């Protein structure tokens, strides 16, 4: 995820302080991985330097100074371009799981046990996500669906690999 583009997009609704940006980001996108304040301020500094935001005001109210940021026309153009660009599908051609299966075969360990253990872990995570989805709002449901679909694909791969372990063993560890 592009934190810079996300913060720029949040600024399109109006100027905000870094604290407000962090709070809104965490509400909308960061339930599982909230932003650190340092990330927010480092990103805003970079966006400011690149002319994508400006400081719209500074307030102190008896405490430290708080800058209020506003998006520039260049920032709006940048977000529009980013939103219009499709994300590159990520084929997992160098998966850690595949590496572990091959190494288990090469070292005379049980690749079947490894696959069974991984299947159990995937199913456990699917139960957690399904419970979260059941209790969550629409945004949480969609996030959980995305993760569940990926886990389902992984499970299909685990089953296929388990069915082909004998063939794979002949190829990688003759």
mmCIF file of C-alpha atoms in Angstrom:
data_model
loop_
_atom_site.group_PDB
_atom_site.id
_atom_site.type_symbol
_atom_site.label_atom_id
_atom_site.label_comp_id
_atom_site.label_asym_id
_atom_site.label_seq_id
_atom_site.Cartn_x
_atom_site.Cartn_y
_atom_site.Cartn_z
ATOM 1 C CA UNK A 1 0.000 0.000 0.000
ATOM 2 C CA UNK A 2 1.231 3.468 -0.787
ATOM 3 C CA UNK A 3 0.957 5.380 2.466
ATOM 4 C CA UNK A 4 1.717 8.659 0.709
ATOM 5 C CA UNK A 5 -1.081 8.229 -1.801
ATOM 6 C CA UNK A 6 -3.476 7.139 0.918
ATOM 7 C CA UNK A 7 -2.706 10.211 3.034
ATOM 8 C CA UNK A 8 -3.066 12.424 -0.031
ATOM 9 C CA UNK A 9 -6.453 10.863 -0.750
ATOM 10 C CA UNK A 10 -7.552 11.541 2.828
ATOM 11 C CA UNK A 11 -6.536 15.185 2.407
ATOM 12 C CA UNK A 12 -8.858 15.622 -0.565
ATOM 13 C CA UNK A 13 -11.782 16.051 1.831
ATOM 14 C CA UNK A 14 -10.029 19.010 3.459
ATOM 15 C CA UNK A 15 -6.933 20.110 5.388
ATOM 16 C CA UNK A 16 -5.908 17.986 8.392
ATOM 17 C CA UNK A 17 -3.255 17.726 11.058
ATOM 18 C CA UNK A 18 -0.905 14.750 11.104
ATOM 19 C CA UNK A 19 -2.712 13.382 14.160
ATOM 20 C CA UNK A 20 -6.052 13.493 12.307
ATOM 21 C CA UNK A 21 -4.510 11.786 9.275
ATOM 22 C CA UNK A 22 -3.116 8.972 11.434
ATOM 23 C CA UNK A 23 -6.421 8.495 13.264
ATOM 24 C CA UNK A 24 -8.442 8.385 10.020
ATOM 25 C CA UNK A 25 -5.904 6.094 8.326
ATOM 26 C CA UNK A 26 -6.016 3.676 11.266
ATOM 27 C CA UNK A 27 -9.843 3.743 11.283
ATOM 28 C CA UNK A 28 -10.206 3.089 7.563
ATOM 29 C CA UNK A 29 -7.152 0.993 6.656
ATOM 30 C CA UNK A 30 -4.933 0.196 9.610
ATOM 31 C CA UNK A 31 -6.898 -2.027 11.950
ATOM 32 C CA UNK A 32 -4.267 -4.737 11.589
ATOM 33 C CA UNK A 33 -1.282 -2.492 10.963
ATOM 34 C CA UNK A 34 -1.725 1.030 12.363
ATOM 35 C CA UNK A 35 0.606 3.784 11.224
ATOM 36 C CA UNK A 36 3.286 5.083 13.522
ATOM 37 C CA UNK A 37 3.331 8.822 14.032
ATOM 38 C CA UNK A 38 6.866 8.871 12.649
ATOM 39 C CA UNK A 39 5.602 7.352 9.392
ATOM 40 C CA UNK A 40 2.929 10.012 9.092
ATOM 41 C CA UNK A 41 5.289 12.925 9.663
ATOM 42 C CA UNK A 42 8.085 11.513 7.502
ATOM 43 C CA UNK A 43 5.584 10.919 4.686
ATOM 44 C CA UNK A 44 4.074 14.384 5.051
ATOM 45 C CA UNK A 45 7.557 15.921 4.969
ATOM 46 C CA UNK A 46 8.303 14.066 1.713
ATOM 47 C CA UNK A 47 4.943 15.085 0.196
ATOM 48 C CA UNK A 48 5.616 18.691 1.198
ATOM 49 C CA UNK A 49 9.080 18.596 -0.370
ATOM 50 C CA UNK A 50 7.596 17.146 -3.591
ATOM 51 C CA UNK A 51 4.941 19.861 -3.786
ATOM 52 C CA UNK A 52 2.004 17.494 -3.310
ATOM 53 C CA UNK A 53 0.884 19.158 -0.059
ATOM 54 C CA UNK A 54 1.317 22.560 1.554
ATOM 55 C CA UNK A 55 1.182 23.669 5.165
ATOM 56 C CA UNK A 56 -2.224 25.304 5.455
ATOM 57 C CA UNK A 57 -1.693 26.605 8.977
ATOM 58 C CA UNK A 58 0.143 26.069 12.242
ATOM 59 C CA UNK A 59 -1.535 25.931 15.642
ATOM 60 C CA UNK A 60 0.001 25.581 19.086
ATOM 61 C CA UNK A 61 -2.880 25.854 21.596
ATOM 62 C CA UNK A 62 -0.515 25.638 24.582
ATOM 63 C CA UNK A 63 1.261 22.559 23.296
ATOM 64 C CA UNK A 64 3.633 21.694 20.512
ATOM 65 C CA UNK A 65 3.020 23.261 17.120
ATOM 66 C CA UNK A 66 0.642 21.323 14.920
ATOM 67 C CA UNK A 67 0.857 21.768 11.172
ATOM 68 C CA UNK A 68 -2.307 21.498 9.144
ATOM 69 C CA UNK A 69 -1.686 20.066 5.679
ATOM 70 C CA UNK A 70 -3.673 20.630 2.495
ATOM 71 C CA UNK A 71 -3.372 18.797 -0.802
ATOM 72 C CA UNK A 72 -2.201 20.738 -3.858
ATOM 73 C CA UNK A 73 -3.472 20.405 -7.424
ATOM 74 C CA UNK A 74 -0.346 18.360 -8.152
ATOM 75 C CA UNK A 75 -1.261 16.094 -5.228
ATOM 76 C CA UNK A 76 -4.789 15.594 -6.558
ATOM 77 C CA UNK A 77 -3.375 14.733 -9.983
ATOM 78 C CA UNK A 78 -0.932 12.278 -8.390
ATOM 79 C CA UNK A 79 -3.706 10.508 -6.436
ATOM 80 C CA UNK A 80 -5.909 10.358 -9.542
ATOM 81 C CA UNK A 81 -3.091 8.791 -11.546
ATOM 82 C CA UNK A 82 -2.371 6.276 -8.763
ATOM 83 C CA UNK A 83 -6.045 5.302 -8.414
ATOM 84 C CA UNK A 84 -6.398 4.816 -12.180
ATOM 85 C CA UNK A 85 -3.366 2.532 -12.422
ATOM 86 C CA UNK A 86 -4.221 -1.161 -11.902
ATOM 87 C CA UNK A 87 -2.216 -2.990 -9.273
ATOM 88 C CA UNK A 88 0.201 -5.539 -10.653
ATOM 89 C CA UNK A 89 -1.004 -9.044 -9.826
ATOM 90 C CA UNK A 90 1.556 -10.682 -7.588
ATOM 91 C CA UNK A 91 2.368 -14.207 -8.729
ATOM 92 C CA UNK A 92 4.014 -15.973 -5.808
ATOM 93 C CA UNK A 93 6.592 -17.801 -7.890
ATOM 94 C CA UNK A 94 9.209 -17.811 -5.129
ATOM 95 C CA UNK A 95 7.046 -18.804 -2.204
ATOM 96 C CA UNK A 96 8.603 -19.676 1.132
ATOM 97 C CA UNK A 97 6.186 -22.566 1.452
ATOM 98 C CA UNK A 98 7.348 -24.122 -1.823
ATOM 99 C CA UNK A 99 10.968 -23.674 -0.711
ATOM 100 C CA UNK A 100 10.218 -25.465 2.563
ATOM 101 C CA UNK A 101 8.564 -28.385 0.730
ATOM 102 C CA UNK A 102 11.547 -28.807 -1.586
ATOM 103 C CA UNK A 103 14.053 -28.498 1.276
ATOM 104 C CA UNK A 104 12.113 -31.072 3.299
ATOM 105 C CA UNK A 105 12.373 -33.474 0.356
ATOM 106 C CA UNK A 106 16.072 -32.709 -0.175
ATOM 107 C CA UNK A 107 16.882 -33.294 3.499
ATOM 108 C CA UNK A 108 14.779 -36.443 3.941
ATOM 109 C CA UNK A 109 12.270 -34.734 6.199
ATOM 110 C CA UNK A 110 8.537 -35.258 5.873
ATOM 111 C CA UNK A 111 7.134 -32.835 3.329
ATOM 112 C CA UNK A 112 3.727 -34.397 3.979
ATOM 113 C CA UNK A 113 3.906 -33.435 7.660
ATOM 114 C CA UNK A 114 4.960 -29.928 6.671
ATOM 115 C CA UNK A 115 1.972 -29.632 4.332
ATOM 116 C CA UNK A 116 -0.390 -31.007 7.006
ATOM 117 C CA UNK A 117 0.920 -28.527 9.558
ATOM 118 C CA UNK A 118 0.549 -25.672 7.094
ATOM 119 C CA UNK A 119 -2.974 -26.772 6.194
ATOM 120 C CA UNK A 120 -3.900 -26.704 9.908
ATOM 121 C CA UNK A 121 -2.465 -23.206 10.280
ATOM 122 C CA UNK A 122 -4.354 -21.975 7.210
ATOM 123 C CA UNK A 123 -7.606 -23.450 8.518
ATOM 124 C CA UNK A 124 -7.016 -21.867 11.937
ATOM 125 C CA UNK A 125 -6.483 -18.458 10.324
ATOM 126 C CA UNK A 126 -9.576 -18.942 8.169
ATOM 127 C CA UNK A 127 -11.653 -19.591 11.313
ATOM 128 C CA UNK A 128 -10.268 -16.410 12.921
ATOM 129 C CA UNK A 129 -11.025 -14.345 9.818
ATOM 130 C CA UNK A 130 -14.489 -15.857 9.414
ATOM 131 C CA UNK A 131 -15.315 -14.947 13.008
ATOM 132 C CA UNK A 132 -13.967 -11.426 12.497
ATOM 133 C CA UNK A 133 -15.967 -11.111 9.272
ATOM 134 C CA UNK A 134 -19.157 -12.198 11.024
ATOM 135 C CA UNK A 135 -18.701 -9.513 13.702
ATOM 136 C CA UNK A 136 -17.334 -6.749 11.472
ATOM 137 C CA UNK A 137 -18.762 -3.917 9.456
ATOM 138 C CA UNK A 138 -18.821 -3.946 5.659
ATOM 139 C CA UNK A 139 -15.219 -2.703 5.353
ATOM 140 C CA UNK A 140 -13.968 -5.421 7.702
ATOM 141 C CA UNK A 141 -16.037 -8.031 5.851
ATOM 142 C CA UNK A 142 -14.456 -7.059 2.528
ATOM 143 C CA UNK A 143 -10.939 -7.089 3.991
ATOM 144 C CA UNK A 144 -11.577 -10.518 5.491
ATOM 145 C CA UNK A 145 -13.048 -11.814 2.222
ATOM 146 C CA UNK A 146 -9.892 -10.760 0.399
ATOM 147 C CA UNK A 147 -7.713 -12.619 2.882
ATOM 148 C CA UNK A 148 -9.997 -15.667 2.921
ATOM 149 C CA UNK A 149 -9.936 -15.986 -0.858
ATOM 150 C CA UNK A 150 -6.136 -15.971 -0.803
ATOM 151 C CA UNK A 151 -6.073 -18.586 1.941
ATOM 152 C CA UNK A 152 -8.497 -20.752 -0.054
ATOM 153 C CA UNK A 153 -6.151 -20.571 -3.049
ATOM 154 C CA UNK A 154 -3.253 -21.562 -0.789
ATOM 155 C CA UNK A 155 -5.260 -24.532 0.484
ATOM 156 C CA UNK A 156 -5.910 -25.688 -3.076
ATOM 157 C CA UNK A 157 -2.153 -25.478 -3.709
ATOM 158 C CA UNK A 158 -1.428 -27.442 -0.521
ATOM 159 C CA UNK A 159 -3.807 -30.212 -1.623
ATOM 160 C CA UNK A 160 -2.372 -30.313 -5.138
ATOM 161 C CA UNK A 161 1.200 -30.415 -3.821
ATOM 162 C CA UNK A 162 0.345 -33.172 -1.331
ATOM 163 C CA UNK A 163 -1.122 -35.216 -4.199
ATOM 164 C CA UNK A 164 2.055 -34.713 -6.240
ATOM 165 C CA UNK A 165 4.692 -35.159 -3.510
ATOM 166 C CA UNK A 166 5.912 -38.433 -4.955
ATOM 167 C CA UNK A 167 6.449 -36.875 -8.386
ATOM 168 C CA UNK A 168 8.119 -33.806 -6.871
ATOM 169 C CA UNK A 169 10.453 -35.989 -4.802
ATOM 170 C CA UNK A 170 11.583 -37.774 -7.967
ATOM 171 C CA UNK A 171 12.351 -34.451 -9.643
ATOM 172 C CA UNK A 172 14.092 -32.586 -6.820
ATOM 173 C CA UNK A 173 15.730 -35.418 -4.891
ATOM 174 C CA UNK A 174 16.292 -38.318 -7.289
#
